[in-house]
């Protein structure tokens, strides 16, 4: 099966549509959370994601904040402003959908979580130290995460118990090796100085991970953010990819 892996869409419909058209035909979609927050299209993004085939969708910290399951005091003032704006525009039906999302799930050889298998909604895997602590919190061969908005592969060396960080090349098809933690990057707000939307295709027949980037119309998203009165910093960062 060709499984689309997306994360951190952050209410950016233009980026999501670019990813879906670039990905082409897929059998299934796994969305690793943060459907909303920052961007101008929360309802349209959730509705689009809900229509993806054989969808499995996880809860992210911004989704939890919109549901008031996380205190918005934990966010910086601008992120908080975007969360409050989202709460005011999102439909009750899509709120119910967000409420239904699990924070961690295992499907065959893969564990899915937004942040980390240890603290699914909140922990950032930003270095090999935090990654190395994560391996004892899942039993499957692989764990797919989002949250940092940075594409990465953490590979555990079973003999030395050391963890290696690999930054994947774009369009690189990687044969997965147990055990590893992988991040496909962010659809709606990339933070690796590459402004293009990021995603991956996981093939569970041959256990490969195909990592992609696709350009999208950033100014059109920025115009909608301006019209919605969303914070300037979030508008500007899309142009620089941070
Ligand atoms: Zn995020």
PDB file of C-alpha atoms and ligand atoms in Angstrom:
ATOM      1  CA  UNK A   1       0.000   0.000   0.000  1.00  0.00           C
ATOM      2  CA  UNK A   2       1.038   3.554  -0.758  1.00  0.00           C
ATOM      3  CA  UNK A   3       0.454   5.470   2.466  1.00  0.00           C
ATOM      4  CA  UNK A   4       0.598   9.254   2.467  1.00  0.00           C
ATOM      5  CA  UNK A   5       2.324  10.633   5.588  1.00  0.00           C
ATOM      6  CA  UNK A   6       1.450  14.225   6.436  1.00  0.00           C
ATOM      7  CA  UNK A   7       1.846  16.318   9.567  1.00  0.00           C
ATOM      8  CA  UNK A   8       1.597  19.890  10.827  1.00  0.00           C
ATOM      9  CA  UNK A   9      -0.771  21.133   8.157  1.00  0.00           C
ATOM     10  CA  UNK A  10      -1.592  24.117  10.360  1.00  0.00           C
ATOM     11  CA  UNK A  11      -4.674  25.243   8.448  1.00  0.00           C
ATOM     12  CA  UNK A  12      -2.744  25.911   5.235  1.00  0.00           C
ATOM     13  CA  UNK A  13      -5.122  24.650   2.535  1.00  0.00           C
ATOM     14  CA  UNK A  14      -2.971  25.747  -0.406  1.00  0.00           C
ATOM     15  CA  UNK A  15      -0.007  23.723   0.871  1.00  0.00           C
ATOM     16  CA  UNK A  16      -2.251  20.725   1.614  1.00  0.00           C
ATOM     17  CA  UNK A  17      -3.759  20.793  -1.885  1.00  0.00           C
ATOM     18  CA  UNK A  18      -0.269  21.001  -3.435  1.00  0.00           C
ATOM     19  CA  UNK A  19       0.801  17.940  -1.435  1.00  0.00           C
ATOM     20  CA  UNK A  20      -2.297  15.936  -2.357  1.00  0.00           C
ATOM     21  CA  UNK A  21      -1.909  16.676  -6.048  1.00  0.00           C
ATOM     22  CA  UNK A  22       1.856  15.948  -5.988  1.00  0.00           C
ATOM     23  CA  UNK A  23       1.329  12.667  -4.106  1.00  0.00           C
ATOM     24  CA  UNK A  24      -1.097  11.351  -6.737  1.00  0.00           C
ATOM     25  CA  UNK A  25      -2.937   8.106  -6.090  1.00  0.00           C
ATOM     26  CA  UNK A  26      -2.663   6.822  -2.527  1.00  0.00           C
ATOM     27  CA  UNK A  27      -4.276   3.878  -0.744  1.00  0.00           C
ATOM     28  CA  UNK A  28      -4.278   5.372   2.686  1.00  0.00           C
ATOM     29  CA  UNK A  29      -3.371   8.541   4.597  1.00  0.00           C
ATOM     30  CA  UNK A  30      -1.804   8.907   8.028  1.00  0.00           C
ATOM     31  CA  UNK A  31      -1.960  12.419   9.435  1.00  0.00           C
ATOM     32  CA  UNK A  32       0.232  13.009  12.477  1.00  0.00           C
ATOM     33  CA  UNK A  33      -1.568  15.987  13.972  1.00  0.00           C
ATOM     34  CA  UNK A  34      -1.619  19.793  14.145  1.00  0.00           C
ATOM     35  CA  UNK A  35      -4.293  20.125  11.491  1.00  0.00           C
ATOM     36  CA  UNK A  36      -4.997  23.645  12.756  1.00  0.00           C
ATOM     37  CA  UNK A  37      -3.236  26.645  14.339  1.00  0.00           C
ATOM     38  CA  UNK A  38      -1.226  29.422  12.582  1.00  0.00           C
ATOM     39  CA  UNK A  39      -3.027  29.255   9.212  1.00  0.00           C
ATOM     40  CA  UNK A  40      -6.231  30.739   7.765  1.00  0.00           C
ATOM     41  CA  UNK A  41      -8.134  27.596   6.641  1.00  0.00           C
ATOM     42  CA  UNK A  42      -8.858  25.356   9.647  1.00  0.00           C
ATOM     43  CA  UNK A  43     -12.297  24.119   8.558  1.00  0.00           C
ATOM     44  CA  UNK A  44     -11.330  23.579   4.911  1.00  0.00           C
ATOM     45  CA  UNK A  45      -8.194  21.658   5.913  1.00  0.00           C
ATOM     46  CA  UNK A  46      -9.996  19.383   8.363  1.00  0.00           C
ATOM     47  CA  UNK A  47     -12.764  18.701   5.850  1.00  0.00           C
ATOM     48  CA  UNK A  48     -10.218  17.884   3.142  1.00  0.00           C
ATOM     49  CA  UNK A  49      -8.250  15.573   5.453  1.00  0.00           C
ATOM     50  CA  UNK A  50     -11.414  13.781   6.581  1.00  0.00           C
ATOM     51  CA  UNK A  51     -12.027  12.771   2.960  1.00  0.00           C
ATOM     52  CA  UNK A  52      -8.655  11.081   2.489  1.00  0.00           C
ATOM     53  CA  UNK A  53      -8.845   7.303   1.918  1.00  0.00           C
ATOM     54  CA  UNK A  54      -8.464   4.994   4.928  1.00  0.00           C
ATOM     55  CA  UNK A  55      -7.519   7.925   7.117  1.00  0.00           C
ATOM     56  CA  UNK A  56      -5.736   7.548  10.425  1.00  0.00           C
ATOM     57  CA  UNK A  57      -5.353  10.890  12.145  1.00  0.00           C
ATOM     58  CA  UNK A  58      -3.596  11.802  15.388  1.00  0.00           C
ATOM     59  CA  UNK A  59      -4.021  14.668  17.848  1.00  0.00           C
ATOM     60  CA  UNK A  60      -1.411  17.457  17.892  1.00  0.00           C
ATOM     61  CA  UNK A  61      -0.747  20.073  20.546  1.00  0.00           C
ATOM     62  CA  UNK A  62      -2.450  22.841  18.551  1.00  0.00           C
ATOM     63  CA  UNK A  63      -5.510  20.621  18.003  1.00  0.00           C
ATOM     64  CA  UNK A  64      -5.623  19.910  21.746  1.00  0.00           C
ATOM     65  CA  UNK A  65      -5.310  23.628  22.505  1.00  0.00           C
ATOM     66  CA  UNK A  66      -8.228  24.481  20.199  1.00  0.00           C
ATOM     67  CA  UNK A  67     -10.266  21.918  22.170  1.00  0.00           C
ATOM     68  CA  UNK A  68      -9.087  23.573  25.431  1.00  0.00           C
ATOM     69  CA  UNK A  69      -7.498  20.264  26.432  1.00  0.00           C
ATOM     70  CA  UNK A  70      -4.187  22.127  26.794  1.00  0.00           C
ATOM     71  CA  UNK A  71      -3.917  25.475  28.554  1.00  0.00           C
ATOM     72  CA  UNK A  72      -3.187  28.110  25.900  1.00  0.00           C
ATOM     73  CA  UNK A  73      -0.860  29.776  28.443  1.00  0.00           C
ATOM     74  CA  UNK A  74       1.614  27.098  27.369  1.00  0.00           C
ATOM     75  CA  UNK A  75       1.849  28.753  23.935  1.00  0.00           C
ATOM     76  CA  UNK A  76       3.599  31.981  22.943  1.00  0.00           C
ATOM     77  CA  UNK A  77       1.250  34.999  22.607  1.00  0.00           C
ATOM     78  CA  UNK A  78       1.046  34.847  18.808  1.00  0.00           C
ATOM     79  CA  UNK A  79       0.348  31.107  18.679  1.00  0.00           C
ATOM     80  CA  UNK A  80      -2.277  31.670  21.383  1.00  0.00           C
ATOM     81  CA  UNK A  81      -3.895  34.412  19.271  1.00  0.00           C
ATOM     82  CA  UNK A  82      -4.137  32.002  16.320  1.00  0.00           C
ATOM     83  CA  UNK A  83      -5.677  29.331  18.557  1.00  0.00           C
ATOM     84  CA  UNK A  84      -8.358  31.708  19.859  1.00  0.00           C
ATOM     85  CA  UNK A  85      -9.095  32.824  16.275  1.00  0.00           C
ATOM     86  CA  UNK A  86      -9.415  29.163  15.235  1.00  0.00           C
ATOM     87  CA  UNK A  87     -11.798  28.406  18.127  1.00  0.00           C
ATOM     88  CA  UNK A  88     -14.083  31.169  16.842  1.00  0.00           C
ATOM     89  CA  UNK A  89     -14.261  30.019  13.227  1.00  0.00           C
ATOM     90  CA  UNK A  90     -14.185  26.220  13.370  1.00  0.00           C
ATOM     91  CA  UNK A  91     -17.429  24.278  12.845  1.00  0.00           C
ATOM     92  CA  UNK A  92     -18.948  22.146  15.650  1.00  0.00           C
ATOM     93  CA  UNK A  93     -18.696  19.084  13.413  1.00  0.00           C
ATOM     94  CA  UNK A  94     -14.966  19.564  12.890  1.00  0.00           C
ATOM     95  CA  UNK A  95     -14.519  20.190  16.631  1.00  0.00           C
ATOM     96  CA  UNK A  96     -16.141  16.783  17.214  1.00  0.00           C
ATOM     97  CA  UNK A  97     -13.742  15.253  14.709  1.00  0.00           C
ATOM     98  CA  UNK A  98     -10.721  16.738  16.530  1.00  0.00           C
ATOM     99  CA  UNK A  99     -12.117  15.432  19.833  1.00  0.00           C
ATOM    100  CA  UNK A 100     -12.202  11.914  18.383  1.00  0.00           C
ATOM    101  CA  UNK A 101      -8.460  11.834  17.587  1.00  0.00           C
ATOM    102  CA  UNK A 102      -6.142   9.489  19.501  1.00  0.00           C
ATOM    103  CA  UNK A 103      -2.738  10.714  20.696  1.00  0.00           C
ATOM    104  CA  UNK A 104      -0.809   7.527  19.929  1.00  0.00           C
ATOM    105  CA  UNK A 105      -1.590   4.442  17.893  1.00  0.00           C
ATOM    106  CA  UNK A 106       0.201   1.370  16.556  1.00  0.00           C
ATOM    107  CA  UNK A 107      -0.548  -0.119  13.134  1.00  0.00           C
ATOM    108  CA  UNK A 108       1.387  -3.288  12.332  1.00  0.00           C
ATOM    109  CA  UNK A 109       5.089  -2.333  12.367  1.00  0.00           C
ATOM    110  CA  UNK A 110       4.516   1.382  12.933  1.00  0.00           C
ATOM    111  CA  UNK A 111       3.727   3.504  15.982  1.00  0.00           C
ATOM    112  CA  UNK A 112       2.287   6.953  15.265  1.00  0.00           C
ATOM    113  CA  UNK A 113       2.469   9.997  17.545  1.00  0.00           C
ATOM    114  CA  UNK A 114       2.522  13.748  17.002  1.00  0.00           C
ATOM    115  CA  UNK A 115       5.501  14.636  19.198  1.00  0.00           C
ATOM    116  CA  UNK A 116       7.152  11.504  20.529  1.00  0.00           C
ATOM    117  CA  UNK A 117       6.149   8.018  21.682  1.00  0.00           C
ATOM    118  CA  UNK A 118       7.025   9.047  25.253  1.00  0.00           C
ATOM    119  CA  UNK A 119       4.893  12.214  25.390  1.00  0.00           C
ATOM    120  CA  UNK A 120       2.757  11.938  22.243  1.00  0.00           C
ATOM    121  CA  UNK A 121       1.315  15.433  22.136  1.00  0.00           C
ATOM    122  CA  UNK A 122       4.082  17.643  23.508  1.00  0.00           C
ATOM    123  CA  UNK A 123       7.660  16.332  23.398  1.00  0.00           C
ATOM    124  CA  UNK A 124       9.975  17.684  20.683  1.00  0.00           C
ATOM    125  CA  UNK A 125      12.546  15.257  19.299  1.00  0.00           C
ATOM    126  CA  UNK A 126      15.192  17.829  18.476  1.00  0.00           C
ATOM    127  CA  UNK A 127      18.379  15.872  19.201  1.00  0.00           C
ATOM    128  CA  UNK A 128      19.775  12.363  19.438  1.00  0.00           C
ATOM    129  CA  UNK A 129      19.484  12.473  23.249  1.00  0.00           C
ATOM    130  CA  UNK A 130      15.704  12.952  23.250  1.00  0.00           C
ATOM    131  CA  UNK A 131      15.401  10.468  20.377  1.00  0.00           C
ATOM    132  CA  UNK A 132      17.440   7.820  22.211  1.00  0.00           C
ATOM    133  CA  UNK A 133      15.106   8.047  25.225  1.00  0.00           C
ATOM    134  CA  UNK A 134      12.120   7.434  22.928  1.00  0.00           C
ATOM    135  CA  UNK A 135      12.998   3.959  21.715  1.00  0.00           C
ATOM    136  CA  UNK A 136      11.905   2.284  24.951  1.00  0.00           C
ATOM    137  CA  UNK A 137       8.418   3.795  24.563  1.00  0.00           C
ATOM    138  CA  UNK A 138       7.435   1.854  21.443  1.00  0.00           C
ATOM    139  CA  UNK A 139       7.763  -1.812  20.472  1.00  0.00           C
ATOM    140  CA  UNK A 140       7.196  -1.599  16.742  1.00  0.00           C
ATOM    141  CA  UNK A 141       9.984  -1.410  14.147  1.00  0.00           C
ATOM    142  CA  UNK A 142       9.248   2.223  13.335  1.00  0.00           C
ATOM    143  CA  UNK A 143       7.746   5.302  14.889  1.00  0.00           C
ATOM    144  CA  UNK A 144       6.473   8.176  12.723  1.00  0.00           C
ATOM    145  CA  UNK A 145       6.213  11.612  14.328  1.00  0.00           C
ATOM    146  CA  UNK A 146       5.712  15.283  13.414  1.00  0.00           C
ATOM    147  CA  UNK A 147       5.742  18.363  15.698  1.00  0.00           C
ATOM    148  CA  UNK A 148       9.257  19.764  15.049  1.00  0.00           C
ATOM    149  CA  UNK A 149       8.381  20.655  11.421  1.00  0.00           C
ATOM    150  CA  UNK A 150      11.823  19.269  10.487  1.00  0.00           C
ATOM    151  CA  UNK A 151      12.308  16.188   8.310  1.00  0.00           C
ATOM    152  CA  UNK A 152      14.565  13.656   9.999  1.00  0.00           C
ATOM    153  CA  UNK A 153      15.404  10.001  10.535  1.00  0.00           C
ATOM    154  CA  UNK A 154      16.734   8.778  13.879  1.00  0.00           C
ATOM    155  CA  UNK A 155      18.264   5.353  13.405  1.00  0.00           C
ATOM    156  CA  UNK A 156      19.003   3.131  16.412  1.00  0.00           C
ATOM    157  CA  UNK A 157      22.159   1.066  16.206  1.00  0.00           C
ATOM    158  CA  UNK A 158      21.042  -2.122  17.970  1.00  0.00           C
ATOM    159  CA  UNK A 159      24.590  -3.186  18.923  1.00  0.00           C
ATOM    160  CA  UNK A 160      25.961   0.018  20.365  1.00  0.00           C
ATOM    161  CA  UNK A 161      22.516   1.353  21.398  1.00  0.00           C
ATOM    162  CA  UNK A 162      23.589   4.662  19.865  1.00  0.00           C
ATOM    163  CA  UNK A 163      21.274   6.818  17.760  1.00  0.00           C
ATOM    164  CA  UNK A 164      22.262   8.427  14.477  1.00  0.00           C
ATOM    165  CA  UNK A 165      20.519  11.495  13.021  1.00  0.00           C
ATOM    166  CA  UNK A 166      20.040  11.443   9.253  1.00  0.00           C
ATOM    167  CA  UNK A 167      18.660  14.455   7.333  1.00  0.00           C
ATOM    168  CA  UNK A 168      17.012  12.920   4.263  1.00  0.00           C
ATOM    169  CA  UNK A 169      17.572  14.250   0.751  1.00  0.00           C
ATOM    170  CA  UNK A 170      14.504  15.389  -1.176  1.00  0.00           C
ATOM    171  CA  UNK A 171      13.045  12.674  -3.438  1.00  0.00           C
ATOM    172  CA  UNK A 172      15.203  10.106  -1.705  1.00  0.00           C
ATOM    173  CA  UNK A 173      13.594   6.696  -1.439  1.00  0.00           C
ATOM    174  CA  UNK A 174      14.872   5.082   1.719  1.00  0.00           C
ATOM    175  CA  UNK A 175      14.634   1.449   2.640  1.00  0.00           C
ATOM    176  CA  UNK A 176      13.531   1.442   6.254  1.00  0.00           C
ATOM    177  CA  UNK A 177      15.700  -0.338   8.789  1.00  0.00           C
ATOM    178  CA  UNK A 178      14.378  -1.354  12.192  1.00  0.00           C
ATOM    179  CA  UNK A 179      14.437   0.504  14.456  1.00  0.00           C
ATOM    180  CA  UNK A 180      13.960   4.102  13.503  1.00  0.00           C
ATOM    181  CA  UNK A 181      11.939   7.236  14.195  1.00  0.00           C
ATOM    182  CA  UNK A 182      10.979   9.248  11.131  1.00  0.00           C
ATOM    183  CA  UNK A 183       9.557  12.705  10.562  1.00  0.00           C
ATOM    184  CA  UNK A 184       8.168  13.721   7.154  1.00  0.00           C
ATOM    185  CA  UNK A 185       8.391  17.451   7.959  1.00  0.00           C
ATOM    186  CA  UNK A 186       5.527  19.946   7.874  1.00  0.00           C
ATOM    187  CA  UNK A 187       2.926  20.534   5.170  1.00  0.00           C
ATOM    188  CA  UNK A 188       1.838  24.009   6.215  1.00  0.00           C
ATOM    189  CA  UNK A 189       4.768  25.629   8.025  1.00  0.00           C
ATOM    190  CA  UNK A 190       8.194  24.124   7.195  1.00  0.00           C
ATOM    191  CA  UNK A 191      10.988  25.228   9.534  1.00  0.00           C
ATOM    192  CA  UNK A 192      14.116  23.995   7.773  1.00  0.00           C
ATOM    193  CA  UNK A 193      14.587  27.128   5.628  1.00  0.00           C
ATOM    194  CA  UNK A 194      12.994  25.314   2.701  1.00  0.00           C
ATOM    195  CA  UNK A 195       9.628  26.966   2.090  1.00  0.00           C
ATOM    196  CA  UNK A 196       8.154  24.032   0.180  1.00  0.00           C
ATOM    197  CA  UNK A 197       5.502  21.783   1.753  1.00  0.00           C
ATOM    198  CA  UNK A 198       6.907  18.464   2.992  1.00  0.00           C
ATOM    199  CA  UNK A 199       5.438  14.960   3.053  1.00  0.00           C
ATOM    200  CA  UNK A 200       6.409  11.316   2.619  1.00  0.00           C
ATOM    201  CA  UNK A 201       5.011   8.184   1.033  1.00  0.00           C
ATOM    202  CA  UNK A 202       5.412   5.065   3.160  1.00  0.00           C
ATOM    203  CA  UNK A 203       5.090   1.792   1.289  1.00  0.00           C
ATOM    204  CA  UNK A 204       4.330  -0.985   3.758  1.00  0.00           C
ATOM    205  CA  UNK A 205       4.855  -3.777   1.192  1.00  0.00           C
ATOM    206  CA  UNK A 206       8.523  -3.077   0.577  1.00  0.00           C
ATOM    207  CA  UNK A 207       9.061  -0.921   3.706  1.00  0.00           C
ATOM    208  CA  UNK A 208      10.264   2.199   1.933  1.00  0.00           C
ATOM    209  CA  UNK A 209      10.015   5.876   2.850  1.00  0.00           C
ATOM    210  CA  UNK A 210       9.879   8.311  -0.040  1.00  0.00           C
ATOM    211  CA  UNK A 211      10.381  11.902   1.111  1.00  0.00           C
ATOM    212  CA  UNK A 212       9.144  14.829  -1.021  1.00  0.00           C
ATOM    213  CA  UNK A 213       8.857  18.625  -1.134  1.00  0.00           C
ATOM    214  CA  UNK A 214       6.454  20.627  -3.265  1.00  0.00           C
ATOM    215  CA  UNK A 215       6.226  24.382  -3.889  1.00  0.00           C
ATOM    216  CA  UNK A 216       2.886  26.112  -3.369  1.00  0.00           C
ATOM    217  CA  UNK A 217       1.429  29.613  -3.739  1.00  0.00           C
ATOM    218  CA  UNK A 218       2.634  31.169  -0.449  1.00  0.00           C
ATOM    219  CA  UNK A 219       1.410  34.762  -1.176  1.00  0.00           C
ATOM    220  CA  UNK A 220      -2.188  33.549  -1.560  1.00  0.00           C
ATOM    221  CA  UNK A 221      -2.048  32.009   1.936  1.00  0.00           C
ATOM    222  CA  UNK A 222      -0.450  35.153   3.354  1.00  0.00           C
ATOM    223  CA  UNK A 223      -3.265  37.274   1.883  1.00  0.00           C
ATOM    224  CA  UNK A 224      -5.890  35.130   3.622  1.00  0.00           C
ATOM    225  CA  UNK A 225      -3.923  35.328   6.885  1.00  0.00           C
ATOM    226  CA  UNK A 226      -3.808  39.136   6.613  1.00  0.00           C
ATOM    227  CA  UNK A 227      -7.534  39.298   5.903  1.00  0.00           C
ATOM    228  CA  UNK A 228      -8.182  37.140   8.977  1.00  0.00           C
ATOM    229  CA  UNK A 229      -5.999  39.401  11.141  1.00  0.00           C
ATOM    230  CA  UNK A 230      -3.606  36.576  12.052  1.00  0.00           C
ATOM    231  CA  UNK A 231      -0.198  37.523  13.568  1.00  0.00           C
ATOM    232  CA  UNK A 232       2.323  39.138  11.220  1.00  0.00           C
ATOM    233  CA  UNK A 233       5.178  36.896  12.401  1.00  0.00           C
ATOM    234  CA  UNK A 234       3.308  33.785  11.274  1.00  0.00           C
ATOM    235  CA  UNK A 235       2.589  35.416   7.911  1.00  0.00           C
ATOM    236  CA  UNK A 236       6.249  36.364   7.381  1.00  0.00           C
ATOM    237  CA  UNK A 237       7.790  33.067   8.431  1.00  0.00           C
ATOM    238  CA  UNK A 238       6.165  31.212   5.504  1.00  0.00           C
ATOM    239  CA  UNK A 239       8.352  33.227   3.107  1.00  0.00           C
ATOM    240  CA  UNK A 240      11.541  32.239   4.928  1.00  0.00           C
ATOM    241  CA  UNK A 241      10.676  28.689   5.993  1.00  0.00           C
ATOM    242  CA  UNK A 242      11.355  28.934   9.737  1.00  0.00           C
TER     243      UNK A 242
HETATM  244 ZN1  LIG B   1       3.051  21.908  14.532  1.00  0.00          ZN
END
